[in-house]
Structures are given as C-alpha cells and as structure tokens.
PDB file of C-alpha atoms in Angstrom:
ATOM      1  CA  UNK Y 694      62.217  43.323   0.382  1.00 86.00           C
ATOM      2  CA  UNK Y 695      63.670  46.822   0.486  1.00 92.00           C
ATOM      3  CA  UNK Y 696      62.415  49.333  -2.093  1.00 95.00           C
ATOM      4  CA  UNK Y 697      64.988  52.078  -2.654  1.00 97.00           C
ATOM      5  CA  UNK Y 698      64.177  55.121  -4.768  1.00 97.00           C
ATOM      6  CA  UNK Y 699      67.068  56.348  -6.912  1.00 97.00           C
ATOM      7  CA  UNK Y 700      66.661  59.473  -8.991  1.00 95.00           C
ATOM      8  CA  UNK Y 701      68.103  62.696 -10.351  1.00 94.00           C
ATOM      9  CA  UNK Y 702      65.563  64.464  -8.139  1.00 95.00           C
ATOM     10  CA  UNK Y 703      66.504  66.553  -5.115  1.00 97.00           C
ATOM     11  CA  UNK Y 704      66.310  65.580  -1.455  1.00 97.00           C
ATOM     12  CA  UNK Y 705      63.178  67.718  -1.085  1.00 96.00           C
ATOM     13  CA  UNK Y 706      61.473  65.911  -3.977  1.00 97.00           C
ATOM     14  CA  UNK Y 707      62.558  62.437  -2.892  1.00 97.00           C
ATOM     15  CA  UNK Y 708      61.523  62.967   0.709  1.00 97.00           C
ATOM     16  CA  UNK Y 709      58.085  64.021  -0.534  1.00 95.00           C
ATOM     17  CA  UNK Y 710      57.650  60.906  -2.684  1.00 95.00           C
ATOM     18  CA  UNK Y 711      59.101  58.611  -0.043  1.00 96.00           C
ATOM     19  CA  UNK Y 712      56.552  59.842   2.482  1.00 96.00           C
ATOM     20  CA  UNK Y 713      53.756  59.721  -0.084  1.00 95.00           C
ATOM     21  CA  UNK Y 714      54.561  56.036  -0.735  1.00 95.00           C
ATOM     22  CA  UNK Y 715      54.860  55.448   3.030  1.00 96.00           C
ATOM     23  CA  UNK Y 716      58.401  54.147   2.662  1.00 96.00           C
ATOM     24  CA  UNK Y 717      60.852  54.018   5.525  1.00 95.00           C
ATOM     25  CA  UNK Y 718      63.924  53.101   3.515  1.00 96.00           C
ATOM     26  CA  UNK Y 719      67.097  54.770   2.226  1.00 97.00           C
ATOM     27  CA  UNK Y 720      66.849  56.822  -0.952  1.00 98.00           C
ATOM     28  CA  UNK Y 721      69.373  58.165  -3.448  1.00 98.00           C
ATOM     29  CA  UNK Y 722      69.212  61.713  -4.770  1.00 98.00           C
ATOM     30  CA  UNK Y 723      70.721  63.815  -7.541  1.00 97.00           C
ATOM     31  CA  UNK Y 724      71.989  60.916  -9.661  1.00 96.00           C
ATOM     32  CA  UNK Y 725      73.928  59.179  -6.901  1.00 97.00           C
ATOM     33  CA  UNK Y 726      75.358  62.256  -5.191  1.00 97.00           C
ATOM     34  CA  UNK Y 727      73.955  61.413  -1.750  1.00 98.00           C
ATOM     35  CA  UNK Y 728      72.371  58.430   0.017  1.00 98.00           C
ATOM     36  CA  UNK Y 729      69.904  59.391   2.756  1.00 98.00           C
ATOM     37  CA  UNK Y 730      68.884  57.031   5.559  1.00 97.00           C
ATOM     38  CA  UNK Y 731      65.962  57.597   7.939  1.00 96.00           C
ATOM     39  CA  UNK Y 732      67.601  57.991  11.325  1.00 95.00           C
ATOM     40  CA  UNK Y 733      65.553  55.130  12.756  1.00 94.00           C
ATOM     41  CA  UNK Y 734      67.558  52.724  10.522  1.00 94.00           C
ATOM     42  CA  UNK Y 735      70.951  53.585  12.021  1.00 92.00           C
ATOM     43  CA  UNK Y 736      71.054  50.643  14.417  1.00 92.00           C
ATOM     44  CA  UNK Y 737      69.481  48.122  12.013  1.00 91.00           C
ATOM     45  CA  UNK Y 738      71.942  48.989   9.250  1.00 92.00           C
ATOM     46  CA  UNK Y 739      74.878  49.449  11.662  1.00 92.00           C
ATOM     47  CA  UNK Y 740      75.505  52.980  10.456  1.00 92.00           C
ATOM     48  CA  UNK Y 741      78.103  54.966  12.364  1.00 90.00           C
ATOM     49  CA  UNK Y 742      79.885  58.272  11.978  1.00 88.00           C
ATOM     50  CA  UNK Y 743      77.495  59.749   9.410  1.00 93.00           C
ATOM     51  CA  UNK Y 744      76.437  63.382   9.148  1.00 92.00           C
ATOM     52  CA  UNK Y 745      72.913  64.205  10.226  1.00 94.00           C
ATOM     53  CA  UNK Y 746      70.316  66.363   8.490  1.00 94.00           C
ATOM     54  CA  UNK Y 747      67.061  66.528  10.426  1.00 94.00           C
ATOM     55  CA  UNK Y 748      65.452  63.092  10.499  1.00 95.00           C
ATOM     56  CA  UNK Y 749      68.159  61.571   8.273  1.00 96.00           C
ATOM     57  CA  UNK Y 750      71.802  60.630   8.211  1.00 96.00           C
ATOM     58  CA  UNK Y 751      73.597  60.596   4.895  1.00 97.00           C
ATOM     59  CA  UNK Y 752      76.585  59.435   2.863  1.00 97.00           C
ATOM     60  CA  UNK Y 753      77.887  62.152   0.575  1.00 97.00           C
ATOM     61  CA  UNK Y 754      79.400  61.015  -2.735  1.00 97.00           C
ATOM     62  CA  UNK Y 755      79.045  64.205  -4.762  1.00 96.00           C
ATOM     63  CA  UNK Y 756      80.341  67.766  -4.480  1.00 96.00           C
ATOM     64  CA  UNK Y 757      78.704  70.992  -3.378  1.00 96.00           C
ATOM     65  CA  UNK Y 758      76.572  72.759  -5.987  1.00 96.00           C
ATOM     66  CA  UNK Y 759      78.443  76.061  -5.561  1.00 96.00           C
ATOM     67  CA  UNK Y 760      81.577  74.370  -6.889  1.00 96.00           C
ATOM     68  CA  UNK Y 761      79.621  73.104  -9.902  1.00 96.00           C
ATOM     69  CA  UNK Y 762      78.160  76.530 -10.662  1.00 95.00           C
ATOM     70  CA  UNK Y 763      81.656  78.057 -10.516  1.00 95.00           C
ATOM     71  CA  UNK Y 764      82.930  75.457 -13.006  1.00 94.00           C
ATOM     72  CA  UNK Y 765      79.868  75.924 -15.210  1.00 93.00           C
ATOM     73  CA  UNK Y 766      80.231  79.704 -15.398  1.00 93.00           C
ATOM     74  CA  UNK Y 767      83.984  79.469 -16.039  1.00 93.00           C
ATOM     75  CA  UNK Y 768      83.441  77.057 -18.949  1.00 91.00           C
ATOM     76  CA  UNK Y 769      80.761  79.275 -20.416  1.00 90.00           C
ATOM     77  CA  UNK Y 770      82.938  82.371 -20.116  1.00 91.00           C
ATOM     78  CA  UNK Y 771      86.228  80.853 -21.275  1.00 91.00           C
ATOM     79  CA  UNK Y 772      85.000  78.385 -23.876  1.00 89.00           C
ATOM     80  CA  UNK Y 773      82.005  80.299 -25.189  1.00 87.00           C
ATOM     81  CA  UNK Y 774      79.621  77.389 -24.599  1.00 89.00           C
ATOM     82  CA  UNK Y 775      75.967  78.185 -25.333  1.00 88.00           C
ATOM     83  CA  UNK Y 776      74.578  76.575 -22.190  1.00 91.00           C
ATOM     84  CA  UNK Y 777      72.026  77.528 -19.525  1.00 91.00           C
ATOM     85  CA  UNK Y 778      71.605  75.930 -16.122  1.00 92.00           C
ATOM     86  CA  UNK Y 779      69.086  75.923 -13.286  1.00 91.00           C
ATOM     87  CA  UNK Y 780      70.930  78.885 -11.779  1.00 90.00           C
ATOM     88  CA  UNK Y 781      69.905  80.879 -14.896  1.00 91.00           C
ATOM     89  CA  UNK Y 782      66.326  79.625 -15.067  1.00 89.00           C
ATOM     90  CA  UNK Y 783      63.565  81.062 -12.925  1.00 88.00           C
ATOM     91  CA  UNK Y 784      60.686  79.154 -11.391  1.00 93.00           C
ATOM     92  CA  UNK Y 785      58.153  80.153 -14.044  1.00 93.00           C
ATOM     93  CA  UNK Y 786      60.441  79.182 -16.916  1.00 93.00           C
ATOM     94  CA  UNK Y 787      61.140  75.807 -15.327  1.00 93.00           C
ATOM     95  CA  UNK Y 788      57.406  75.219 -15.002  1.00 95.00           C
ATOM     96  CA  UNK Y 789      56.948  75.981 -18.708  1.00 93.00           C
ATOM     97  CA  UNK Y 790      59.827  73.691 -19.703  1.00 90.00           C
ATOM     98  CA  UNK Y 791      58.766  70.719 -17.579  1.00 90.00           C
ATOM     99  CA  UNK Y 792      54.989  71.073 -16.984  1.00 92.00           C
ATOM    100  CA  UNK Y 793      55.681  70.847 -13.252  1.00 93.00           C
ATOM    101  CA  UNK Y 794      53.340  72.577 -10.843  1.00 95.00           C
ATOM    102  CA  UNK Y 795      54.661  75.566  -8.905  1.00 95.00           C
ATOM    103  CA  UNK Y 796      55.179  73.449  -5.783  1.00 95.00           C
ATOM    104  CA  UNK Y 797      56.895  70.661  -7.755  1.00 94.00           C
ATOM    105  CA  UNK Y 798      59.169  73.125  -9.567  1.00 94.00           C
ATOM    106  CA  UNK Y 799      60.110  74.762  -6.264  1.00 95.00           C
ATOM    107  CA  UNK Y 800      61.213  71.380  -4.892  1.00 95.00           C
ATOM    108  CA  UNK Y 801      63.187  70.644  -8.083  1.00 95.00           C
ATOM    109  CA  UNK Y 802      65.070  73.934  -7.686  1.00 95.00           C
ATOM    110  CA  UNK Y 803      66.372  72.939  -4.249  1.00 96.00           C
ATOM    111  CA  UNK Y 804      69.548  71.395  -5.622  1.00 96.00           C
ATOM    112  CA  UNK Y 805      72.584  70.828  -3.453  1.00 97.00           C
ATOM    113  CA  UNK Y 806      74.895  68.493  -5.410  1.00 97.00           C
ATOM    114  CA  UNK Y 807      74.141  68.845  -9.125  1.00 97.00           C
ATOM    115  CA  UNK Y 808      73.461  71.498 -11.741  1.00 95.00           C
ATOM    116  CA  UNK Y 809      71.061  70.559 -14.566  1.00 94.00           C
ATOM    117  CA  UNK Y 810      71.656  72.417 -17.824  1.00 93.00           C
ATOM    118  CA  UNK Y 811      70.522  72.632 -21.426  1.00 90.00           C
ATOM    119  CA  UNK Y 812      72.639  73.165 -24.528  1.00 88.00           C
ATOM    120  CA  UNK Y 813      71.321  75.897 -26.820  1.00 82.00           C
ATOM    121  CA  UNK Y 814      73.438  74.681 -29.731  1.00 73.00           C
ATOM    122  CA  UNK Y 815      71.702  71.564 -31.119  1.00 69.00           C
ATOM    123  CA  UNK Y 816      74.928  70.357 -32.764  1.00 69.00           C
ATOM    124  CA  UNK Y 817      75.649  66.853 -31.299  1.00 69.00           C
ATOM    125  CA  UNK Y 818      79.387  67.387 -31.765  1.00 75.00           C
ATOM    126  CA  UNK Y 819      79.187  70.553 -29.683  1.00 80.00           C
ATOM    127  CA  UNK Y 820      77.346  68.673 -26.953  1.00 84.00           C
ATOM    128  CA  UNK Y 821      80.127  66.088 -26.904  1.00 88.00           C
ATOM    129  CA  UNK Y 822      82.745  68.832 -26.623  1.00 90.00           C
ATOM    130  CA  UNK Y 823      80.943  70.383 -23.640  1.00 91.00           C
ATOM    131  CA  UNK Y 824      80.608  67.050 -21.849  1.00 91.00           C
ATOM    132  CA  UNK Y 825      84.266  66.181 -22.510  1.00 93.00           C
ATOM    133  CA  UNK Y 826      85.368  69.549 -21.107  1.00 93.00           C
ATOM    134  CA  UNK Y 827      83.551  69.004 -17.816  1.00 95.00           C
ATOM    135  CA  UNK Y 828      84.754  65.413 -17.516  1.00 95.00           C
ATOM    136  CA  UNK Y 829      88.361  66.448 -18.194  1.00 94.00           C
ATOM    137  CA  UNK Y 830      88.085  68.662 -15.107  1.00 94.00           C
ATOM    138  CA  UNK Y 831      87.252  65.627 -12.960  1.00 95.00           C
ATOM    139  CA  UNK Y 832      83.469  65.930 -12.933  1.00 96.00           C
ATOM    140  CA  UNK Y 833      80.673  63.848 -14.409  1.00 96.00           C
ATOM    141  CA  UNK Y 834      77.864  64.709 -16.817  1.00 95.00           C
ATOM    142  CA  UNK Y 835      74.848  62.478 -17.323  1.00 92.00           C
ATOM    143  CA  UNK Y 836      71.858  62.815 -19.606  1.00 85.00           C
ATOM    144  CA  UNK Y 837      68.500  62.567 -17.892  1.00 75.00           C
ATOM    145  CA  UNK Y 838      66.047  63.376 -20.658  1.00 72.00           C
ATOM    146  CA  UNK Y 839      65.262  67.094 -20.806  1.00 81.00           C
ATOM    147  CA  UNK Y 840      68.482  68.123 -19.081  1.00 89.00           C
ATOM    148  CA  UNK Y 841      72.129  67.218 -18.799  1.00 92.00           C
ATOM    149  CA  UNK Y 842      73.313  67.056 -15.185  1.00 94.00           C
ATOM    150  CA  UNK Y 843      76.718  68.346 -14.099  1.00 96.00           C
ATOM    151  CA  UNK Y 844      77.835  66.674 -10.873  1.00 96.00           C
ATOM    152  CA  UNK Y 845      80.770  65.276  -8.951  1.00 96.00           C
ATOM    153  CA  UNK Y 846      82.568  62.150 -10.076  1.00 95.00           C
ATOM    154  CA  UNK Y 847      79.803  59.770  -9.048  1.00 96.00           C
ATOM    155  CA  UNK Y 848      76.651  58.230 -10.507  1.00 96.00           C
ATOM    156  CA  UNK Y 849      73.670  56.094  -9.549  1.00 97.00           C
ATOM    157  CA  UNK Y 850      75.791  52.949  -9.830  1.00 97.00           C
ATOM    158  CA  UNK Y 851      78.305  54.139  -7.241  1.00 97.00           C
ATOM    159  CA  UNK Y 852      75.534  54.892  -4.752  1.00 97.00           C
ATOM    160  CA  UNK Y 853      73.722  51.598  -5.365  1.00 97.00           C
ATOM    161  CA  UNK Y 854      76.978  49.665  -5.043  1.00 97.00           C
ATOM    162  CA  UNK Y 855      77.586  51.335  -1.677  1.00 96.00           C
ATOM    163  CA  UNK Y 856      74.103  50.370  -0.487  1.00 96.00           C
ATOM    164  CA  UNK Y 857      74.556  46.761  -1.616  1.00 96.00           C
ATOM    165  CA  UNK Y 858      77.778  46.636   0.415  1.00 95.00           C
ATOM    166  CA  UNK Y 859      75.960  47.924   3.504  1.00 95.00           C
ATOM    167  CA  UNK Y 860      73.123  45.421   3.237  1.00 94.00           C
ATOM    168  CA  UNK Y 861      75.517  42.554   2.472  1.00 93.00           C
ATOM    169  CA  UNK Y 862      77.230  43.009   5.831  1.00 91.00           C
ATOM    170  CA  UNK Y 863      73.972  42.344   7.685  1.00 91.00           C
ATOM    171  CA  UNK Y 864      73.619  38.683   6.722  1.00 86.00           C
ATOM    172  CA  UNK Y 865      75.654  35.741   5.530  1.00 86.00           C
ATOM    173  CA  UNK Y 866      72.959  35.044   2.936  1.00 88.00           C
ATOM    174  CA  UNK Y 867      73.269  36.388  -0.577  1.00 88.00           C
ATOM    175  CA  UNK Y 868      71.690  39.829  -1.047  1.00 89.00           C
ATOM    176  CA  UNK Y 869      69.940  39.919  -4.404  1.00 90.00           C
ATOM    177  CA  UNK Y 870      69.602  43.301  -6.071  1.00 94.00           C
ATOM    178  CA  UNK Y 871      67.288  44.425  -8.842  1.00 95.00           C
ATOM    179  CA  UNK Y 872      67.460  47.727 -10.695  1.00 96.00           C
ATOM    180  CA  UNK Y 873      64.955  49.253 -13.089  1.00 96.00           C
ATOM    181  CA  UNK Y 874      65.431  52.221 -15.394  1.00 94.00           C
ATOM    182  CA  UNK Y 875      64.536  53.770 -18.730  1.00 92.00           C
ATOM    183  CA  UNK Y 876      67.098  56.586 -19.108  1.00 90.00           C
ATOM    184  CA  UNK Y 877      70.780  56.833 -19.964  1.00 89.00           C
ATOM    185  CA  UNK Y 878      71.577  57.969 -16.427  1.00 91.00           C
ATOM    186  CA  UNK Y 879      70.178  54.650 -15.153  1.00 94.00           C
ATOM    187  CA  UNK Y 880      72.808  52.529 -16.935  1.00 94.00           C
ATOM    188  CA  UNK Y 881      75.476  52.778 -14.169  1.00 94.00           C
ATOM    189  CA  UNK Y 882      72.861  51.517 -11.710  1.00 95.00           C
ATOM    190  CA  UNK Y 883      71.844  48.642 -13.978  1.00 95.00           C
ATOM    191  CA  UNK Y 884      75.447  47.529 -14.411  1.00 94.00           C
ATOM    192  CA  UNK Y 885      75.973  46.876 -10.678  1.00 95.00           C
ATOM    193  CA  UNK Y 886      72.799  44.922  -9.804  1.00 95.00           C
ATOM    194  CA  UNK Y 887      72.074  41.196 -10.151  1.00 93.00           C
ATOM    195  CA  UNK Y 888      68.896  41.670 -12.162  1.00 93.00           C
ATOM    196  CA  UNK Y 889      69.021  44.737 -14.450  1.00 94.00           C
ATOM    197  CA  UNK Y 890      65.785  45.798 -16.108  1.00 95.00           C
ATOM    198  CA  UNK Y 891      65.347  48.124 -19.070  1.00 95.00           C
ATOM    199  CA  UNK Y 892      61.830  49.521 -18.829  1.00 96.00           C
ATOM    200  CA  UNK Y 893      60.239  50.235 -22.179  1.00 94.00           C
ATOM    201  CA  UNK Y 894      59.851  53.955 -22.868  1.00 92.00           C
ATOM    202  CA  UNK Y 895      56.689  55.727 -23.909  1.00 91.00           C
ATOM    203  CA  UNK Y 896      57.739  55.677 -27.586  1.00 92.00           C
ATOM    204  CA  UNK Y 897      58.053  51.874 -27.443  1.00 91.00           C
ATOM    205  CA  UNK Y 898      61.876  51.808 -27.450  1.00 93.00           C
ATOM    206  CA  UNK Y 899      64.517  50.941 -24.871  1.00 92.00           C
ATOM    207  CA  UNK Y 900      67.696  52.844 -24.141  1.00 88.00           C
ATOM    208  CA  UNK Y 901      70.860  51.500 -25.750  1.00 87.00           C
ATOM    209  CA  UNK Y 902      72.738  49.066 -23.541  1.00 83.00           C
ATOM    210  CA  UNK Y 903      76.081  47.230 -23.740  1.00 79.00           C
ATOM    211  CA  UNK Y 904      75.751  44.164 -25.944  1.00 71.00           C
ATOM    212  CA  UNK Y 905      77.812  42.138 -23.475  1.00 65.00           C
ATOM    213  CA  UNK Y 906      75.306  42.607 -20.661  1.00 73.00           C
ATOM    214  CA  UNK Y 907      72.134  40.595 -20.168  1.00 85.00           C
ATOM    215  CA  UNK Y 908      69.220  42.903 -19.538  1.00 91.00           C
ATOM    216  CA  UNK Y 909      65.585  42.077 -18.976  1.00 92.00           C
ATOM    217  CA  UNK Y 910      63.569  44.222 -21.406  1.00 93.00           C
ATOM    218  CA  UNK Y 911      59.978  44.800 -20.422  1.00 95.00           C
ATOM    219  CA  UNK Y 912      57.133  44.580 -22.893  1.00 95.00           C
ATOM    220  CA  UNK Y 913      55.058  46.905 -20.759  1.00 95.00           C
ATOM    221  CA  UNK Y 914      55.702  50.636 -20.887  1.00 95.00           C
ATOM    222  CA  UNK Y 915      56.505  52.762 -17.843  1.00 92.00           C
ATOM    223  CA  UNK Y 916      54.725  51.614 -14.652  1.00 94.00           C
ATOM    224  CA  UNK Y 917      53.269  48.531 -16.376  1.00 96.00           C
ATOM    225  CA  UNK Y 918      56.767  47.447 -17.381  1.00 95.00           C
ATOM    226  CA  UNK Y 919      58.019  48.040 -13.845  1.00 95.00           C
ATOM    227  CA  UNK Y 920      55.226  45.863 -12.451  1.00 95.00           C
ATOM    228  CA  UNK Y 921      55.869  43.156 -15.045  1.00 95.00           C
ATOM    229  CA  UNK Y 922      59.576  42.919 -14.222  1.00 95.00           C
ATOM    230  CA  UNK Y 923      59.122  42.883 -10.440  1.00 94.00           C
ATOM    231  CA  UNK Y 924      56.520  40.118 -10.578  1.00 93.00           C
ATOM    232  CA  UNK Y 925      58.723  38.027 -12.904  1.00 91.00           C
ATOM    233  CA  UNK Y 926      61.705  38.537 -10.596  1.00 88.00           C
ATOM    234  CA  UNK Y 927      59.737  37.454  -7.513  1.00 88.00           C
ATOM    235  CA  UNK Y 928      58.263  34.479  -9.349  1.00 86.00           C
ATOM    236  CA  UNK Y 929      61.737  33.353 -10.398  1.00 79.00           C
ATOM    237  CA  UNK Y 930      63.206  33.696  -6.883  1.00 70.00           C
ATOM    238  CA  UNK Y 931      60.259  31.968  -5.212  1.00 72.00           C
ATOM    239  CA  UNK Y 932      60.597  28.974  -7.546  1.00 71.00           C
ATOM    240  CA  UNK Y 933      64.257  28.408  -6.648  1.00 67.00           C
TER     241      UNK Y 933
END
C-alpha cells in the first residue's frame, strides 16, 4: 500500500512531513503543481527523462511563481482588486494569521508554483469576479480554507491521475486508489479515485460535493475520520 501525501503545502513543508512520517513515497505539492519522487524510486516506477532536484526527480504540472505574481499584480493594478498575496505578507504577519511557528511559516513561504492570497473585500460577488478574471487568463484558483491559491491550470486531481497512470503500468492487476479530503481544493482529487472520502470537518459538516458522485462520508472528525475510512476500505478489499 502506497501512502501519497497531497497538499497545498510547499516542497519544503512536504519533505519535512514525509521524513517525519518516515515515508519513502512520491508526494504532491502546491495543489497538484508538482509531483516529487524520491530518486531511489526511479527504477521501480520506471521513471525516465525527469528533472532532478537534490534527492528527488519531479513532474512539473504548474507554472513558475514569478509568472503568477506578475499576473496578480497586473490584475490588482488594472482591475482595482482589493487582494493581498504571500508576496505582500511578511513572516510575522503570516504567523499571526495562521498560528504557525516561525520555522513552519518560513517553510510555507518557500513557494515555487502557487501564490496564496486573501480578498479584503468580503463581498462574495467580488470574490467570484476575481476568480473568474484569473481563470479567463488561463490559470486556476482554488480555495484552501484561509487562502485562495492562484496557480497554473492544474489541480490535485490532475496530479493524482498522473500518479495512478504511472502505477497502473507496473502491473496487470487493477490498481485501486483511495483519496481523502475535507476542503474544496480536495474535490478534483476525490473525483479521480476509486474510493473518494469526505472527511468530516471540525464543525461537524462536510464540504459540498456533486450529487451524482458516491462519496464515503466519515462520522469521525479529522484524523479519526481518516482512520475510520482507511480501516473500512481495507476491510472491504480484504473480504473480496
């Protein structure tokens, strides 16, 4: 069983957590912008022709952050949008906004393929206008809780789909995939896996999901819900 972390977090953050969990598996960063593979997996996964970054090779699906900042500043200047991004926010302010430690905030600031931002105008219609403007320029915007994330035309689903394709080439047996999430930016991921799980949020609710899709909704909240769903999934597969 391969456990793959998939997050809006940066490479620096995800590498830290991957090592902390003693994982030696691929991981997905910045909402599907890049898939990183430990270099020791190149032969096992039949990976060829990929760029290398230290102890990893990677598949790039997003665009460079500098391009995103240029677009962001142009939209703010030309459209008058009341928006602020990570490039405007200092380390101390980010710590106050997120309750991250100084070390954690420093890792979160090391973005390469996305630009998180907040909208000062609380008008929902204005938020929709801002998102539509960025998407009309060929980029994507996802909501991740505290921040919106401006990024290339990709998402977690695109990255997960690519990984499923890679693993499916390694065996003639069916590769079963399971995805778990509790935020709007997790929906693209959940729509491409065999067993999508909506983890119950801390307020007791679940994110809205397409009525046509069959999602497993956990009773447990957060980590307890994650554990509940994984055990049910394994129980179901072992009984077949």
